[in-house]
Short mmCIF file of C-alpha atoms and ligand atoms in Angstrom, two decimals:
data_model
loop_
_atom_site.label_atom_id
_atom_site.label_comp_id
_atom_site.label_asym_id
_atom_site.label_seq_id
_atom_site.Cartn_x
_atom_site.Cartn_y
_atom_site.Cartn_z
CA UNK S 1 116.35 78.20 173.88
CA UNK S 2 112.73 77.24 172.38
CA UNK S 3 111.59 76.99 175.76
CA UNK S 4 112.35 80.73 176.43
CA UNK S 5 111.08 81.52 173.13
CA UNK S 6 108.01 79.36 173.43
CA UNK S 7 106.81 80.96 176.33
CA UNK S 8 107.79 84.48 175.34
CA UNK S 9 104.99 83.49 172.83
CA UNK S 10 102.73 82.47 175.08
CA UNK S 11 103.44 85.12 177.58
CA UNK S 12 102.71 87.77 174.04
CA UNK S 13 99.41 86.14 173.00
CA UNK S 14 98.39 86.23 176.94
CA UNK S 15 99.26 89.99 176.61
CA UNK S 16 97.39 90.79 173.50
CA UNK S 17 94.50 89.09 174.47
CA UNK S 18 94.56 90.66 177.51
CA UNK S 19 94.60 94.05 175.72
CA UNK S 20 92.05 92.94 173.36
CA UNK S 21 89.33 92.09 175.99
CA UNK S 22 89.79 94.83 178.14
CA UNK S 23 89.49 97.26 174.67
CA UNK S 24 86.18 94.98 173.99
CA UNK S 25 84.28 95.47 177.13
CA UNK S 26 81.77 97.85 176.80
CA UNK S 27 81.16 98.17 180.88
CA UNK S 28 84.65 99.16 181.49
CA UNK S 29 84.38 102.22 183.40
CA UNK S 30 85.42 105.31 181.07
CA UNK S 31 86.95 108.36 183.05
CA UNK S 32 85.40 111.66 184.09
CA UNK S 33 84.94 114.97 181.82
CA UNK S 34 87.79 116.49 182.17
CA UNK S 35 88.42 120.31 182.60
CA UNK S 36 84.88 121.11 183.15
CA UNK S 37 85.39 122.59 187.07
CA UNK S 38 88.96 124.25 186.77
CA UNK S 39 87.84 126.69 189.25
CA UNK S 40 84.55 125.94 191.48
CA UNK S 41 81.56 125.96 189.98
CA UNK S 42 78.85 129.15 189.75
CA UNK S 43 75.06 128.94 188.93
CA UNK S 44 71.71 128.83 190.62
CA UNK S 45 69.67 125.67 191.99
CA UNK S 46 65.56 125.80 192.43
CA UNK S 47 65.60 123.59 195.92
CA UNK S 48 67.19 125.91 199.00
CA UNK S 49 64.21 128.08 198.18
CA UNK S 50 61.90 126.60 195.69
CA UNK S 51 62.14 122.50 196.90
CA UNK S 52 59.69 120.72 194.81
CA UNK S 53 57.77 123.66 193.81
CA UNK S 54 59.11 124.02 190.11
CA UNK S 55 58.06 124.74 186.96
CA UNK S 56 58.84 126.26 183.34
CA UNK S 57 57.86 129.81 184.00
CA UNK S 58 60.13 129.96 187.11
CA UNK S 59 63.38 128.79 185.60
CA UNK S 60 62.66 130.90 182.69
CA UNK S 61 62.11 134.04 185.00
CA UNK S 62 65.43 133.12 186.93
CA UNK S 63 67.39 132.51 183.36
CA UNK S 64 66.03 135.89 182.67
CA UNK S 65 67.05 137.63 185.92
CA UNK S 66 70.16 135.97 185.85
CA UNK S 67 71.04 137.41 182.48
CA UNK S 68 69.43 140.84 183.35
CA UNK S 69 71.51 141.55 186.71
CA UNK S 70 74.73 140.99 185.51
CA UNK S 71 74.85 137.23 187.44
CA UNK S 72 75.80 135.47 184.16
CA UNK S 73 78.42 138.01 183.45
CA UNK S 74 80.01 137.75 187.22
CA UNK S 75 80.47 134.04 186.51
CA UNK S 76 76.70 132.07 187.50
CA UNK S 77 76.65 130.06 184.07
CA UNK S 78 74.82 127.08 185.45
CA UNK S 79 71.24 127.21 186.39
CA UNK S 80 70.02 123.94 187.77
CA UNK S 81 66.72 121.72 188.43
CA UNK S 82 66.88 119.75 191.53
CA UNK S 83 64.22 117.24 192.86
CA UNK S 84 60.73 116.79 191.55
CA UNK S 85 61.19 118.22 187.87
CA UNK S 86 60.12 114.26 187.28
CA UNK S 87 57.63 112.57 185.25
CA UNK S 88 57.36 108.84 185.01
CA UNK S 89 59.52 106.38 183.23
CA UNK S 90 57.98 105.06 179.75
CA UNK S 91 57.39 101.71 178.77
CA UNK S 92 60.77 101.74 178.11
CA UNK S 93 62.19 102.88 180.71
CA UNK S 94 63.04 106.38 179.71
CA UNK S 95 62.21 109.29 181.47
CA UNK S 96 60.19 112.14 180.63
CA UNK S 97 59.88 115.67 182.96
CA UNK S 98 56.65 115.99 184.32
CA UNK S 99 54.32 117.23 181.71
CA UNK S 100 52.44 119.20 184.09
CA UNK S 101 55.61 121.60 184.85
CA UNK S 102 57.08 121.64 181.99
CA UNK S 103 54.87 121.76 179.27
CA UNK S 104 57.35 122.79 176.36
CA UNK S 105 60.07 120.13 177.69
CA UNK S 106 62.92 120.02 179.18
CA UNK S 107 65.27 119.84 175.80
CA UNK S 108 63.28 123.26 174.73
CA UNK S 109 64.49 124.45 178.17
CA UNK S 110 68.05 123.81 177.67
CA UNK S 111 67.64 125.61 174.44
CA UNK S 112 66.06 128.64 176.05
CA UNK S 113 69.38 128.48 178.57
CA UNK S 114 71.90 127.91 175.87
CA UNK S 115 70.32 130.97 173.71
CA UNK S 116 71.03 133.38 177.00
CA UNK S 117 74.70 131.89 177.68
CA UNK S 118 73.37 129.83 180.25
CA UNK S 119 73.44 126.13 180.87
CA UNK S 120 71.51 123.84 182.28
CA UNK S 121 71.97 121.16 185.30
CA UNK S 122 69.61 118.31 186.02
CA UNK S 123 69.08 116.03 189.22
CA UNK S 124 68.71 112.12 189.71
CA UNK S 125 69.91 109.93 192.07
CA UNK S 126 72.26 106.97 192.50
CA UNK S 127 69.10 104.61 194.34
CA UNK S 128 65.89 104.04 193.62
CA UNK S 129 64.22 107.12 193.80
CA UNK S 130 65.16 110.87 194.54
CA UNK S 131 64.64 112.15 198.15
CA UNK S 132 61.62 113.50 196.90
CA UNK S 133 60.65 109.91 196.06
CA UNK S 134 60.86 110.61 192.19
CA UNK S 135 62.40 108.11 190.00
CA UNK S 136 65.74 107.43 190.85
CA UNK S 137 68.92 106.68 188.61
CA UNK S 138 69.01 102.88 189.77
CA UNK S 139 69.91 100.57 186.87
CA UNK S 140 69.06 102.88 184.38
CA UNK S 141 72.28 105.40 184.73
CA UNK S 142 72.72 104.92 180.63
CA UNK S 143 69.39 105.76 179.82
CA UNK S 144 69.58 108.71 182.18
CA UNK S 145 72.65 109.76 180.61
CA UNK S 146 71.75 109.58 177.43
CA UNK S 147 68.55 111.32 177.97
CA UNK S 148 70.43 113.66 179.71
CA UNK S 149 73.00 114.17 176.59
CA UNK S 150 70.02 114.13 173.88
CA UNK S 151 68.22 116.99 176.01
CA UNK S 152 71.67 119.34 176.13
CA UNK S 153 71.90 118.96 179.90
CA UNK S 154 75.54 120.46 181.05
CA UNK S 155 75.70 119.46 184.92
CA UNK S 156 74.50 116.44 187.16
CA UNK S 157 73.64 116.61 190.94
CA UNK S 158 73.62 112.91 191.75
CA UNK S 159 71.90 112.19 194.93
CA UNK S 160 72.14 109.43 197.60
CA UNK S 161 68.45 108.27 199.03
CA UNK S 162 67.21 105.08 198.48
CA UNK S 163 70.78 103.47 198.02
CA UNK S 164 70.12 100.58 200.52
CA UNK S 165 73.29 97.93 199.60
CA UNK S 166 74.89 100.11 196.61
CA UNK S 167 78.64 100.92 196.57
CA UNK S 168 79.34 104.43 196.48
CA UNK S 169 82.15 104.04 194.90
CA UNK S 170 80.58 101.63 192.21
CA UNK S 171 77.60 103.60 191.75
CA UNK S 172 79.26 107.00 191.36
CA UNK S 173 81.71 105.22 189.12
CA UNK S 174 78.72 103.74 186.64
CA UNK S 175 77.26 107.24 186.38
CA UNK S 176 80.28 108.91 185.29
CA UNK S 177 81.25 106.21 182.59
CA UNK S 178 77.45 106.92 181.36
CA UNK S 179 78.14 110.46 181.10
CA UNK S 180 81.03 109.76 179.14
CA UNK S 181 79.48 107.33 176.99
CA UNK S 182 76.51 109.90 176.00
CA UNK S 183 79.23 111.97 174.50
CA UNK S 184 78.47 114.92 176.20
CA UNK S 185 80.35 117.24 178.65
CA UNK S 186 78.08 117.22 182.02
CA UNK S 187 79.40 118.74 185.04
CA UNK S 188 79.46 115.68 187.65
CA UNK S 189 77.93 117.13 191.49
CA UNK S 190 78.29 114.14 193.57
CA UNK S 191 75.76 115.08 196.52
CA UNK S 192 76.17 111.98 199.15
CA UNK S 193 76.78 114.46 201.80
CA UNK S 194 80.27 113.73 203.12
CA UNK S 195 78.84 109.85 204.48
CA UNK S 196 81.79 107.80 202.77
CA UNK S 197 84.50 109.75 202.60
CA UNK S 198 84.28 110.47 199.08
CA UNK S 199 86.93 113.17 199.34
CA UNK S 200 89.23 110.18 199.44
CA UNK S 201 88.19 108.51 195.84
CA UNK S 202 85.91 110.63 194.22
CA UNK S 203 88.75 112.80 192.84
CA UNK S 204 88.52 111.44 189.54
CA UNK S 205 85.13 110.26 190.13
CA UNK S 206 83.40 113.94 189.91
CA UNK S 207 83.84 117.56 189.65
CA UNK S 208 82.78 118.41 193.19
CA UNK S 209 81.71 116.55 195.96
CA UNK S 210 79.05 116.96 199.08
CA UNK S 211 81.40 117.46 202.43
CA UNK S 212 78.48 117.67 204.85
CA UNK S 213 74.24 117.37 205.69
CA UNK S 214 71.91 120.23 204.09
CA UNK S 215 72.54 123.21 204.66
CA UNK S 216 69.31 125.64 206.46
CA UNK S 217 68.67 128.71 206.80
CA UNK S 218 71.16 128.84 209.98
CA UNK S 219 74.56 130.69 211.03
CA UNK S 220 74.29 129.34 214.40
CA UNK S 221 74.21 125.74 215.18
CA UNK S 222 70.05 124.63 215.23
CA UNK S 223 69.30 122.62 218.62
CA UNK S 224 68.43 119.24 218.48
CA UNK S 225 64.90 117.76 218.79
CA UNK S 226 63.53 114.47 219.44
CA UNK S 227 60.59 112.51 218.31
CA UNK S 228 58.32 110.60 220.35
CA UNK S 229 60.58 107.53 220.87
CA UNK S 230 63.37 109.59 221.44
CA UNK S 231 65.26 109.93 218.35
CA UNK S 232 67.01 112.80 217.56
CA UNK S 233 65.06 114.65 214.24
CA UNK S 234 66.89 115.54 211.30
CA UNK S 235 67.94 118.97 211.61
CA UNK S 236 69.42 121.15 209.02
CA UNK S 237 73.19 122.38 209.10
CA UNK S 238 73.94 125.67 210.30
CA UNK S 239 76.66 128.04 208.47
CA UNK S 240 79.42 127.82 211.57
CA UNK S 241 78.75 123.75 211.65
CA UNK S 242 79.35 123.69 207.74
CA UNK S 243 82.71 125.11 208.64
CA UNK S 244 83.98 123.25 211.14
CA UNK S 245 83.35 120.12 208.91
CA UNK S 246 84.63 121.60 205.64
CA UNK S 247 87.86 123.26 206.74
CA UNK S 248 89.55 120.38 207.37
CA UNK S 249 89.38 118.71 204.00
CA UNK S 250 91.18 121.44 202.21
CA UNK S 251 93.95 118.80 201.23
CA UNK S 252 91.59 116.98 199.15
CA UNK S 253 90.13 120.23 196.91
CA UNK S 254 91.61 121.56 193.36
CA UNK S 255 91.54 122.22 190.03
CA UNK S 256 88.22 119.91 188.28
CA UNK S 257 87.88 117.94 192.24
CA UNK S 258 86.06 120.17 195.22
CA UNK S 259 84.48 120.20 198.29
CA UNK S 260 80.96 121.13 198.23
CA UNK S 261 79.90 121.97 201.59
CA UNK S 262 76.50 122.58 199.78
CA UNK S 263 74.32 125.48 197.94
CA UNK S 264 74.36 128.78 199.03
CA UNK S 265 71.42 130.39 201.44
CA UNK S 266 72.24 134.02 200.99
CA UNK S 267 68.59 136.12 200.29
CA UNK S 268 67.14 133.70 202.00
CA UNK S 269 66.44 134.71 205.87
CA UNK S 270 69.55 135.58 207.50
CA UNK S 271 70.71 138.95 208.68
CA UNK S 272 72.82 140.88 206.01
CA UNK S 273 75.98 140.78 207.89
CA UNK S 274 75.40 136.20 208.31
CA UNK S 275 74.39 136.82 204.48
CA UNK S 276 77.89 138.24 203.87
CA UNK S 277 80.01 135.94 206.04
CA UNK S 278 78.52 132.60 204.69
CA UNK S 279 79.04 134.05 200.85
CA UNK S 280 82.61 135.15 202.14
CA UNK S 281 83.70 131.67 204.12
CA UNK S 282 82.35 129.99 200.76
CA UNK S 283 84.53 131.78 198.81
CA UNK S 284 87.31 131.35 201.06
CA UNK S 285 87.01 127.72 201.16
CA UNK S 286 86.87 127.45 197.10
CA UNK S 287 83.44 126.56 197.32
CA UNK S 288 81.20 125.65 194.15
CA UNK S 289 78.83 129.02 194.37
CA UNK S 290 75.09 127.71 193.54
CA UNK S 291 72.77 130.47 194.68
CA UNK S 292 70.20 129.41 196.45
CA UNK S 293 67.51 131.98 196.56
CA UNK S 294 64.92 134.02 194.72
CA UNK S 295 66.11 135.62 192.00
CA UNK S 296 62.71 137.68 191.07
CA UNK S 297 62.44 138.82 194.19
CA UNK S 298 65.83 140.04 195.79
CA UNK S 299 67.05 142.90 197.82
CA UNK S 300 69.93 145.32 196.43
CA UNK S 301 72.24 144.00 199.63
CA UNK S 302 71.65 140.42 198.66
CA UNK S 303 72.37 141.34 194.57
CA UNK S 304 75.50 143.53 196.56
CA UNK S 305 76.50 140.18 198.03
CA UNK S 306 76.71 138.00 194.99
CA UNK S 307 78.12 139.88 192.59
CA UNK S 308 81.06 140.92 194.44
CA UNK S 309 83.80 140.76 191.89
CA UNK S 310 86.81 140.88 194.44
CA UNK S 311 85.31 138.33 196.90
CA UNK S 312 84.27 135.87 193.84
CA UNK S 313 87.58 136.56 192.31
CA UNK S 314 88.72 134.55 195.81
CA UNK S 315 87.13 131.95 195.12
CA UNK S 316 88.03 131.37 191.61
CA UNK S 317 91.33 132.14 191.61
CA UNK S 318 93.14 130.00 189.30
CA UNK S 319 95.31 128.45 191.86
CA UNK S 320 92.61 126.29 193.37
CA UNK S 321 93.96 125.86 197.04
CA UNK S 322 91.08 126.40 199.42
CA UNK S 323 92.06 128.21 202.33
CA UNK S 324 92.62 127.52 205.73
CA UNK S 325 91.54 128.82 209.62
CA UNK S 326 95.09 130.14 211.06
CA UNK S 327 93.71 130.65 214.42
CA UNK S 328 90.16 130.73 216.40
CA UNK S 329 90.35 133.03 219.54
CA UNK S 330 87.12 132.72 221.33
CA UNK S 331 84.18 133.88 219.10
CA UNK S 332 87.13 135.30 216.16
CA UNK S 333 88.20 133.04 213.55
CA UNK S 334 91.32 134.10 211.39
CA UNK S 335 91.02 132.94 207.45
CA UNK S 336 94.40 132.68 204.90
CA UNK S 337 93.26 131.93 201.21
CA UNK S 338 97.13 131.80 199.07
CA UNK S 339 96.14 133.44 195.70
CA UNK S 340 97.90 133.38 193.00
CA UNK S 341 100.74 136.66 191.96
CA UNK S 342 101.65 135.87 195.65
CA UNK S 343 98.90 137.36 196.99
CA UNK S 344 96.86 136.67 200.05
CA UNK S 345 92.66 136.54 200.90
CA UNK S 346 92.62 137.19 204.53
CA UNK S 347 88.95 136.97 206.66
CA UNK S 348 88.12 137.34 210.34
CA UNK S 349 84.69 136.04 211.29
CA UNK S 350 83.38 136.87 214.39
CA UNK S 351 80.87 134.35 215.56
CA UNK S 352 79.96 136.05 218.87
CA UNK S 353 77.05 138.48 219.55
CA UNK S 354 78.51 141.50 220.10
CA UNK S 355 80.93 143.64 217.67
CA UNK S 356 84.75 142.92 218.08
CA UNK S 357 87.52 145.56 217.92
CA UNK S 358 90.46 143.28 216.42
CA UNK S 359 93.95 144.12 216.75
CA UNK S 360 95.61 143.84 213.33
CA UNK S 361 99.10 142.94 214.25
CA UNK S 362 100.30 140.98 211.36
CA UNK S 363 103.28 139.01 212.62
CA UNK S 364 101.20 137.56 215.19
CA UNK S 365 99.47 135.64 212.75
CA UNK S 366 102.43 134.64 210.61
CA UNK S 367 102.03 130.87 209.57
CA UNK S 368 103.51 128.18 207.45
CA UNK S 369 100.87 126.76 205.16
CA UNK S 370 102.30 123.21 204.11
CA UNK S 371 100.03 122.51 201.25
CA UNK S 372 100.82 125.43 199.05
CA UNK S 373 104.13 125.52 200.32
CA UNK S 374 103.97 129.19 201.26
CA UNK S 375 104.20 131.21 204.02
CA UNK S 376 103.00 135.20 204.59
CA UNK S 377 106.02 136.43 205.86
CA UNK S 378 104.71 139.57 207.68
CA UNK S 379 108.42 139.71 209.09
CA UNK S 380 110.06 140.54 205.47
CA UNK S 381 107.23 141.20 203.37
CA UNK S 382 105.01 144.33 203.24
CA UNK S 383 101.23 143.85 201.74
CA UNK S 384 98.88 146.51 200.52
CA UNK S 385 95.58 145.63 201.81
CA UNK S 386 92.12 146.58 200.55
CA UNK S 387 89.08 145.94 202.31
CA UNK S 388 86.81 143.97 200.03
CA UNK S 389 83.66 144.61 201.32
CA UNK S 390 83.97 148.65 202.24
CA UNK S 391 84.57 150.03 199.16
CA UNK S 392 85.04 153.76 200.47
CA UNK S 393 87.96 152.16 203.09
CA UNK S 394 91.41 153.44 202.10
CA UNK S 395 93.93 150.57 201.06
CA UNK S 396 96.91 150.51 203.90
CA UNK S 397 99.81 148.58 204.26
CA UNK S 398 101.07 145.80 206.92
CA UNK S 399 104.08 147.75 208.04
CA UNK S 400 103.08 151.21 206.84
CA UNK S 401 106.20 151.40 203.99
CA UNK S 402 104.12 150.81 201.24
CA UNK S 403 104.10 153.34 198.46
CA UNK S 404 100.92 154.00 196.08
CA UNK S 405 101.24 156.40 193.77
CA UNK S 406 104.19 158.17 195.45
CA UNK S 407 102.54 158.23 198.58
CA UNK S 408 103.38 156.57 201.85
CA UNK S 409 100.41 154.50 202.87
CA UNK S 410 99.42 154.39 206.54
CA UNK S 411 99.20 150.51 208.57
CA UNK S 412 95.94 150.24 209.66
CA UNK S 413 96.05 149.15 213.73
CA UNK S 414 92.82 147.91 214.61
CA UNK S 415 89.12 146.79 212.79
CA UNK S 416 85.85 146.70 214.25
CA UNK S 417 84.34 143.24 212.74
CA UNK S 418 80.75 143.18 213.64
CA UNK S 419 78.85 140.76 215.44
CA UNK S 420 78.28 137.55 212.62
CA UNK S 421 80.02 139.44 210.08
CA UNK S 422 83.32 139.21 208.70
CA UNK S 423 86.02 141.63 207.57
CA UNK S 424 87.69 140.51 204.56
CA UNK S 425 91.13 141.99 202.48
CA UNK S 426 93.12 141.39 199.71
CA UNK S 427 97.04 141.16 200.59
CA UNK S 428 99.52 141.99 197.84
CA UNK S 429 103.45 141.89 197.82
CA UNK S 430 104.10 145.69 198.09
CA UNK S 431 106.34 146.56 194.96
C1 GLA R 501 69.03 115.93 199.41
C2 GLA R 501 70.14 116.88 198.93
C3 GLA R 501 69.56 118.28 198.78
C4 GLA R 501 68.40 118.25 197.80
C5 GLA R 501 67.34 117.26 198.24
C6 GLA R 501 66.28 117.05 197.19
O1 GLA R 501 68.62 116.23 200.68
O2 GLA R 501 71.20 116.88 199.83
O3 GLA R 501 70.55 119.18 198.37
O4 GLA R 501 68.89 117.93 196.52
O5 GLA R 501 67.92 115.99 198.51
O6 GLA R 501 65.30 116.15 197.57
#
């Protein structure tokens, strides 16, 4: 008997020492923000266009336009530095923004954001220096943080150059408990472009993270060059190649944890119609929307493109299930986003160079979609469909029953999707 009860003893003080340490140790890692990416993020960043090329008066005069064009109110809170908004480290190690770009600072800047209903993102990264070779994050992610915090920074893109020998998973980890620490809420953007898996352990690492290489100024797929000793050059990622790599991660999205299969490149050089099927395959995918382009200087289809309140409604619908590619039939791919109210997004991209007249015969593309657990059923269930993108297009049915407004509403047969466009509806259960 007091052997039992001696070592329940020492079994209890074991326990409640253990218990004690672990609440001691200030480097235990502290968990992610929580709540702060329920649906993907929206905002702007300065690099797709802008790279290094930053200063105080631009993001001002974007904050401005963003406010002024209605992009704040259709949901693009965040507006975010990327590389080279740098100064040097002090003494102490602290960093300051580069004096010569922003004069004012960059805490007067986060001011000038939170004033509009904006907020402000910053950038570092996890090695030594930025890609830009700026100073990088490396053994001083508290500082950074707390900088960060003091300055009223609300997001984080965390980059991965100069990381020679660092754990991803380690150095992802340190920043977020330094976030957390600083006290707070910043939006975590892990940006290591899809190289370790991070869809399998950065769920409760960050908010969102990188599936893929940078994105260019591509739909189609760039060719491949080669230096002088024969190594392939870097090459940016083209819109359809984005795809291909993203789609198949959908398991691994939600509520607060996405892919990122990087920033948008609408406005930026592609036709219209490419403009329109990257925004729409972004927001089919539940893709964080971060515009990309120049917001002083835009044309009324590229505005017409990302402020689309029915296609962004796709993306952030409250559900959080990215959607998936049913079916790809030579140059046409066939998109299923489940919404929630038992609704449907539906897309067909056509890749190819010529226009394609699609036949829309719905129980041909019945599916069962195992990670929302739902299926269409075209067979038993009628939809209303409008066409998200032609606004003058009548809404029809699937199996031409539907009734709006006491009126029988015809099933449309066939659509002409145009060459690198897409053709994109809303399904809803027909009452
Ligand atoms: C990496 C990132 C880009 C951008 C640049 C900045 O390439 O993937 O999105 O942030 O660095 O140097």
């Amino acid at each position: 008997m007091k052997r039992i009860l001696l070592t329940l003893l020492v079994g209890l003080v074991a326990v409640s020492a253990l218990f004690a340490q672990q609440r001691r140790r200030p480097d235990a890692p502290l968990p992610k923000w929580e709540g702060l990416a329920l649906t993907p993020q929206m905002g702007w960043n300065s690099w797709n266009k802008f790279a290094t090329e930053i200063n105080e008066e631009l993001i001002k005069a974007t904050a401005d336009k963003m406010v002024e064009l209605g992009l704040v109110d259709a949901g693009y809170v965040y507006l975010n530095l990327d590389d080279g908004w740098h100064g040097e480290r002090d003494a102490q190690g602290f960093i300051h923004e580069d004096p010569v770009k922003f004069p004012s600072g960059i805490k007067a800047l986060a001011d000038y954001m939170h004033e509009r209903g904006l907020k402000l993102g910053i950038y570092s990264d996890a090695g030594t220096n930025t890609c830009a070779c700026y100073a990088g994050s490396n053994g001083h992610e508290y500082q950074d943080a707390f900088t960060y915090a003091s300055w009223g920074i609300d997001y984080l893109k965390y980059d991965w150059c100069y990381t020679q020998n660092l754990n991803p998973v380690g150095a992802y980890t340190t920043m977020r408990s330094a976030l957390k620490r600083a006290g707070r809420p910043i939006l975590f953007s892990i940006c290591e472009w899809g190289s370790n898996r991070p869809w399998e352990w950065a769920q409760n690492v960050g908010h969102s993270w990188r599936t893929t290489g940078d994105i260019g100024v591509a739909f189609l797929p760039v060719p491949v060059t080669y230096d002088e000793n024969g190594r392939p050059r870097w090459r940016p990622q083209s819109v359809l190649e984005i795809l291909d790599q993203n789609e198949p991660l959908r398991a691994y999205a939600g509520p607060d944890h996405w892919n990122d299969p990087d920033m948008l490149e609408v406005g930026n050089g592609m036709t219209v119609s490419e403009d329109r099927a990257h925004f729409t395959l972004w927001c089919m995918m539940a893709a964080p929307l971060i515009l990309g382009n120049d917001l002083t200087n835009m044309s009324d289809e590229t505005l017409a493109i990302i402020t689309n309140k029915d296609v962004i409604a796709i993306d952030q619908d409250p559900l959080g299930i990215q959607g998936l590619r049913i079916k790809k039939q030579g140059d046409l791919q066939y998109w299923f986003k489940p919404l929630s109210d038992g609704a449907w997004a539906f897309c067909v991209l056509n890749a190819g160079p010529e226009d394609a007249v699609v036949e829309l015969d719905w129980e041909t593309l019945e599916f069962n979609d195992e990670l929302s657990g739902r299926s269409p059923q075209f067979k038993t269930v009628n939809y209303t469909v409008k066409d998200l993108w032609d606004a003058s297009a009548k809404p029809f049915t699937t199996r031409a029953k539907g009734k709006k407004k006491g009126q029988t509403l015809p099933a449309r047969t066939s659509v002409t999707v145009a060459s690198h466009d897409v053709v994109t509806y809303r399904l809803t259960p027909a009452k």
